[in-house]
Amino acid sequence: MSRKIAIQGIKASFHEEAAFKFFGEDIDTIECNSFRATCEALKNKEADYVVMAIENSIAGSILPNYTLLQDYHFSIIGEVYLPIQLHLMALPGVKFEDIKFVESHPIAIRQCIDFFYEYPHIKVVESTDTAACAKKIRDNQLTDTVAIANQLAAKLYGLEIIERRIESNKKNYTRFLILTYPGKSIDGLANKASLSFQVGNEVGSLAKILNIFADKNINLSKIQSMPVLGKRNEYNFYVDIEWNNSPDYDSAIRQVLKYAVNFTIMGEYQKNEEV
């Protein structure tokens, strides 16, 4: 029986590509129109896992998704780094000079902004999903519109790529998290964890925690702060850490608990080396 993977967007989106990379292609993709809907699908046992974008090397962190991690308390059991290659695609036979509109997800548009500076006559239209724009062109036979999407979408929806690799920075990747309900795990030795905590408002409280990690040879690969809703000057810190020696990690966590408030290990998993 195929594993059911909830993704934001539709088939041939970058989320499905990330799901293929992590699970292989023998999966049942559950298409959702928002990140919250993916979480609801997992919560209601309509899906076994969620694949959720959390940061892009050009556009930065996807902050609303940190809120969802906090709201739903799912376990992070893996990560995927996906190189983002963005292509301009249209119905077969459409010429570049015929184009009046380009449609894509706002983050994809932002990653290609240099390309469109040269063509101010083309109107940029934001949409919910890269692959959905490709599907819309196919379904409505739009001859004046192009989509920005991946090669998977061009192939699935029968479009022709008229400009390849239009992203501004060719070293462009998105990091995706693999989420599931607590208690479920994927085999493998963990060497990375995602943590969430708050600290007291006194001087040096965050520094004490960071120094513990440094003293135990724990690499801090990411730190993200988000305001605690409705509380002035209080923040949740989301931290990704990596280690080579498990006892060092265990010892660091025990010490950090003395200084952190609302401390949660959101997931322990194998770091993805492949970018």
Short mmCIF file of C-alpha atoms in Angstrom, two decimals:
data_model
loop_
_atom_site.label_atom_id
_atom_site.label_comp_id
_atom_site.label_asym_id
_atom_site.label_seq_id
_atom_site.Cartn_x
_atom_site.Cartn_y
_atom_site.Cartn_z
CA MET A 1 0.00 0.00 0.00
CA SER A 2 1.43 3.38 -1.04
CA ARG A 3 2.21 5.96 1.60
CA LYS A 4 -0.10 8.97 1.49
CA ILE A 5 1.82 12.24 1.35
CA ALA A 6 0.03 15.59 1.79
CA ILE A 7 1.54 18.47 -0.18
CA GLN A 8 0.67 22.11 -0.67
CA GLY A 9 -0.17 22.38 -4.34
CA ILE A 10 -0.86 19.82 -7.02
CA LYS A 11 0.96 17.02 -8.80
CA ALA A 12 4.26 18.07 -10.43
CA SER A 13 4.74 20.90 -7.93
CA PHE A 14 8.08 21.29 -6.16
CA HIS A 15 6.46 19.74 -3.08
CA GLU A 16 5.69 16.56 -5.02
CA GLU A 17 9.24 16.57 -6.42
CA ALA A 18 10.57 16.80 -2.83
CA ALA A 19 8.24 13.95 -1.79
CA PHE A 20 9.58 11.80 -4.65
CA LYS A 21 13.14 12.58 -3.57
CA PHE A 22 12.49 11.48 0.02
CA PHE A 23 10.03 8.59 -0.38
CA GLY A 24 10.54 7.46 -4.00
CA GLU A 25 7.81 7.68 -6.66
CA ASP A 26 5.57 4.93 -5.27
CA ILE A 27 3.46 7.34 -3.21
CA ASP A 28 -0.10 8.57 -3.16
CA THR A 29 0.00 12.39 -3.37
CA ILE A 30 -2.74 14.20 -1.43
CA GLU A 31 -3.16 17.64 -3.07
CA CYS A 32 -3.98 20.49 -0.65
CA ASN A 33 -4.63 24.15 -1.38
CA SER A 34 -2.76 25.50 1.67
CA PHE A 35 -0.11 24.48 4.18
CA ARG A 36 -2.74 24.44 6.94
CA ALA A 37 -4.81 22.03 4.84
CA THR A 38 -1.83 19.64 4.66
CA CYS A 39 -1.65 19.69 8.47
CA GLU A 40 -5.39 19.04 8.72
CA ALA A 41 -5.03 16.07 6.34
CA LEU A 42 -2.36 14.57 8.62
CA LYS A 43 -4.31 15.39 11.79
CA ASN A 44 -7.42 13.66 10.37
CA LYS A 45 -5.36 10.59 9.29
CA GLU A 46 -6.14 11.28 5.61
CA ALA A 47 -2.36 11.37 5.05
CA ASP A 48 0.59 9.54 6.59
CA TYR A 49 3.09 12.36 6.12
CA VAL A 50 3.31 16.05 5.18
CA VAL A 51 6.06 17.54 3.02
CA MET A 52 6.37 21.23 3.99
CA ALA A 53 8.73 23.89 2.61
CA ILE A 54 10.39 25.77 5.46
CA GLU A 55 13.06 27.95 3.82
CA ASN A 56 14.47 29.00 0.47
CA SER A 57 18.06 30.09 -0.12
CA ILE A 58 16.88 33.27 -1.90
CA ALA A 59 13.47 34.10 -0.39
CA GLY A 60 14.42 33.11 3.19
CA SER A 61 12.34 31.43 5.89
CA ILE A 62 8.65 30.71 5.33
CA LEU A 63 7.55 32.16 8.66
CA PRO A 64 3.86 31.11 8.69
CA ASN A 65 4.99 27.48 8.56
CA TYR A 66 6.84 27.86 11.86
CA THR A 67 3.49 28.86 13.36
CA LEU A 68 1.93 25.68 11.94
CA LEU A 69 4.71 23.57 13.48
CA GLN A 70 3.87 25.17 16.82
CA ASP A 71 0.10 24.75 16.40
CA TYR A 72 0.02 21.11 15.32
CA HIS A 73 2.87 19.52 17.32
CA PHE A 74 3.79 17.03 14.58
CA SER A 75 7.15 15.23 14.60
CA ILE A 76 9.83 16.19 12.07
CA ILE A 77 11.34 12.91 10.86
CA GLY A 78 13.41 14.10 7.90
CA GLU A 79 14.39 16.90 5.56
CA VAL A 80 14.97 17.35 1.84
CA TYR A 81 17.08 19.98 0.07
CA LEU A 82 15.76 20.41 -3.45
CA PRO A 83 17.62 22.44 -6.11
CA ILE A 84 15.04 24.83 -7.57
CA GLN A 85 15.27 25.11 -11.35
CA LEU A 86 12.63 27.42 -12.76
CA HIS A 87 11.59 27.35 -16.40
CA LEU A 88 9.24 29.47 -18.51
CA MET A 89 6.65 27.24 -20.21
CA ALA A 90 3.76 27.68 -22.61
CA LEU A 91 1.49 25.74 -24.94
CA PRO A 92 3.40 24.19 -27.84
CA GLY A 93 3.86 26.70 -30.66
CA VAL A 94 3.49 29.85 -28.52
CA LYS A 95 6.24 32.37 -29.29
CA PHE A 96 7.92 34.57 -26.71
CA GLU A 97 6.57 37.72 -28.45
CA ASP A 98 2.96 36.44 -27.94
CA ILE A 99 3.29 36.50 -24.14
CA LYS A 100 1.27 39.06 -22.16
CA PHE A 101 1.04 37.37 -18.75
CA VAL A 102 3.26 35.23 -16.56
CA GLU A 103 1.74 33.30 -13.67
CA SER A 104 3.39 31.56 -10.73
CA HIS A 105 3.71 31.33 -6.96
CA PRO A 106 4.94 34.62 -5.39
CA ILE A 107 8.16 33.02 -4.13
CA ALA A 108 8.96 31.61 -7.60
CA ILE A 109 8.26 35.03 -9.12
CA ARG A 110 10.58 36.67 -6.59
CA GLN A 111 13.33 34.21 -7.53
CA CYS A 112 13.08 35.25 -11.22
CA ILE A 113 12.64 38.99 -10.81
CA ASP A 114 15.86 39.87 -12.73
CA PHE A 115 14.58 38.06 -15.82
CA PHE A 116 11.33 40.04 -15.91
CA TYR A 117 13.01 43.45 -15.44
CA GLU A 118 13.98 43.11 -19.08
CA TYR A 119 10.36 42.56 -20.20
CA PRO A 120 8.24 45.24 -18.45
CA HIS A 121 5.33 44.68 -20.87
CA ILE A 122 4.71 41.19 -19.42
CA LYS A 123 2.21 41.39 -16.54
CA VAL A 124 3.17 39.25 -13.54
CA VAL A 125 0.24 37.44 -11.88
CA GLU A 126 0.61 35.71 -8.50
CA SER A 127 -1.01 32.34 -7.92
CA THR A 128 -1.12 29.65 -5.22
CA ASP A 129 1.08 27.05 -6.89
CA THR A 130 3.64 26.74 -9.69
CA ALA A 131 2.25 23.51 -11.16
CA ALA A 132 -1.36 24.77 -10.95
CA CYS A 133 -0.40 27.63 -13.30
CA ALA A 134 0.95 25.12 -15.82
CA LYS A 135 -2.24 23.04 -15.53
CA LYS A 136 -4.42 26.17 -16.00
CA ILE A 137 -2.61 27.04 -19.25
CA ARG A 138 -3.21 23.50 -20.53
CA ASP A 139 -6.85 23.31 -19.36
CA ASN A 140 -7.83 26.74 -20.73
CA GLN A 141 -5.53 26.62 -23.79
CA LEU A 142 -4.09 30.05 -22.94
CA THR A 143 -1.89 31.26 -25.78
CA ASP A 144 -0.91 34.60 -24.20
CA THR A 145 0.20 33.24 -20.81
CA VAL A 146 3.30 31.44 -19.55
CA ALA A 147 3.95 29.69 -16.25
CA ILE A 148 7.10 29.54 -14.14
CA ALA A 149 7.43 25.95 -12.94
CA ASN A 150 9.66 22.88 -12.95
CA GLN A 151 10.36 20.34 -15.68
CA LEU A 152 7.98 17.86 -14.04
CA ALA A 153 5.07 20.27 -14.60
CA ALA A 154 5.98 20.88 -18.26
CA LYS A 155 6.04 17.13 -18.88
CA LEU A 156 2.82 16.32 -16.98
CA TYR A 157 0.75 19.14 -18.51
CA GLY A 158 2.14 18.96 -22.05
CA LEU A 159 3.81 22.39 -22.14
CA GLU A 160 6.90 23.48 -24.02
CA ILE A 161 9.80 25.10 -22.14
CA ILE A 162 10.60 28.33 -23.98
CA GLU A 163 13.25 29.68 -21.56
CA ARG A 164 15.25 27.45 -19.23
CA ARG A 165 16.72 28.30 -15.81
CA ILE A 166 15.36 31.82 -15.46
CA GLU A 167 15.99 31.95 -11.69
CA SER A 168 18.29 34.85 -10.72
CA ASN A 169 20.60 32.73 -8.60
CA LYS A 170 21.53 29.31 -9.98
CA LYS A 171 22.48 28.12 -6.47
CA ASN A 172 18.83 28.19 -5.49
CA TYR A 173 17.40 25.49 -3.25
CA THR A 174 14.44 24.98 -0.93
CA ARG A 175 14.54 23.00 2.30
CA PHE A 176 11.49 20.84 3.02
CA LEU A 177 10.57 19.14 6.29
CA ILE A 178 8.94 15.71 6.48
CA LEU A 179 6.26 15.68 9.19
CA THR A 180 4.20 12.90 10.72
CA TYR A 181 2.20 12.29 13.88
CA PRO A 182 4.15 11.86 17.12
CA GLY A 183 5.43 8.37 17.88
CA LYS A 184 6.01 7.45 14.23
CA SER A 185 9.57 7.40 12.93
CA ILE A 186 11.71 6.41 9.96
CA ASP A 187 14.66 4.08 10.53
CA GLY A 188 18.08 5.67 10.73
CA LEU A 189 20.48 7.18 13.22
CA ALA A 190 19.62 10.79 14.04
CA ASN A 191 22.35 13.43 13.76
CA LYS A 192 20.17 16.54 13.52
CA ALA A 193 17.33 17.96 15.61
CA SER A 194 14.85 20.82 15.43
CA LEU A 195 14.13 22.46 18.78
CA SER A 196 11.74 25.14 19.97
CA PHE A 197 11.98 27.07 23.25
CA GLN A 198 11.62 30.40 25.01
CA VAL A 199 14.13 32.04 27.36
CA GLY A 200 13.82 34.38 30.31
CA ASN A 201 14.05 38.09 29.59
CA GLU A 202 17.24 38.57 31.63
CA VAL A 203 20.58 39.52 30.07
CA GLY A 204 22.50 36.65 28.51
CA SER A 205 19.81 33.95 28.80
CA LEU A 206 19.93 33.03 25.10
CA ALA A 207 23.74 33.25 25.06
CA LYS A 208 23.93 30.67 27.89
CA ILE A 209 22.00 28.16 25.78
CA LEU A 210 24.07 28.82 22.66
CA ASN A 211 27.30 28.46 24.66
CA ILE A 212 26.17 25.04 25.93
CA PHE A 213 25.83 23.85 22.34
CA ALA A 214 29.25 25.30 21.45
CA ASP A 215 30.93 23.68 24.50
CA LYS A 216 29.51 20.27 23.52
CA ASN A 217 30.63 20.57 19.85
CA ILE A 218 27.04 20.85 18.65
CA ASN A 219 26.76 22.76 15.38
CA LEU A 220 23.97 25.35 15.25
CA SER A 221 22.83 25.28 11.61
CA LYS A 222 19.85 27.63 11.97
CA ILE A 223 18.18 29.94 14.49
CA GLN A 224 14.84 31.63 13.84
CA SER A 225 12.87 33.81 16.26
CA MET A 226 9.11 34.44 16.20
CA PRO A 227 7.11 36.67 18.58
CA VAL A 228 4.91 34.83 21.09
CA LEU A 229 1.37 35.79 20.10
CA GLY A 230 -0.05 38.55 22.34
CA LYS A 231 3.05 38.79 24.57
CA ARG A 232 5.30 41.81 24.27
CA ASN A 233 9.06 41.14 24.15
CA GLU A 234 8.62 37.35 24.31
CA TYR A 235 9.89 35.13 21.52
CA ASN A 236 9.91 31.52 20.47
CA PHE A 237 13.30 30.42 19.19
CA TYR A 238 13.47 27.66 16.59
CA VAL A 239 16.90 26.09 16.40
CA ASP A 240 18.36 23.37 14.17
CA ILE A 241 21.40 21.60 15.59
CA GLU A 242 23.73 18.89 14.25
CA TRP A 243 26.13 16.56 16.06
CA ASN A 244 28.60 13.75 15.45
CA ASN A 245 28.50 12.24 18.94
CA SER A 246 25.11 11.33 20.49
CA PRO A 247 26.28 11.56 24.16
CA ASP A 248 27.32 15.20 23.50
CA TYR A 249 23.82 15.92 22.19
CA ASP A 250 22.13 14.20 25.17
CA SER A 251 24.30 16.08 27.62
CA ALA A 252 23.67 19.44 25.90
CA ILE A 253 19.89 18.94 25.99
CA ARG A 254 19.96 18.15 29.73
CA GLN A 255 21.90 21.37 30.41
CA VAL A 256 19.75 23.52 28.11
CA LEU A 257 16.62 22.46 30.02
CA LYS A 258 17.89 24.48 33.03
CA TYR A 259 17.65 27.74 31.06
CA ALA A 260 14.85 27.19 28.52
CA VAL A 261 11.10 27.55 28.95
CA ASN A 262 8.46 25.56 26.97
CA PHE A 263 11.29 23.46 25.53
CA THR A 264 10.23 21.06 22.75
CA ILE A 265 12.21 18.66 20.60
CA MET A 266 10.19 18.95 17.39
CA GLY A 267 12.12 16.14 15.73
CA GLU A 268 15.35 14.14 15.63
CA TYR A 269 16.35 12.91 12.18
CA GLN A 270 19.15 12.33 9.70
CA LYS A 271 20.45 15.50 8.08
CA ASN A 272 20.20 15.61 4.31
CA GLU A 273 23.67 16.14 2.85
CA GLU A 274 22.56 16.30 -0.77
CA VAL A 275 21.89 19.76 -2.23
#
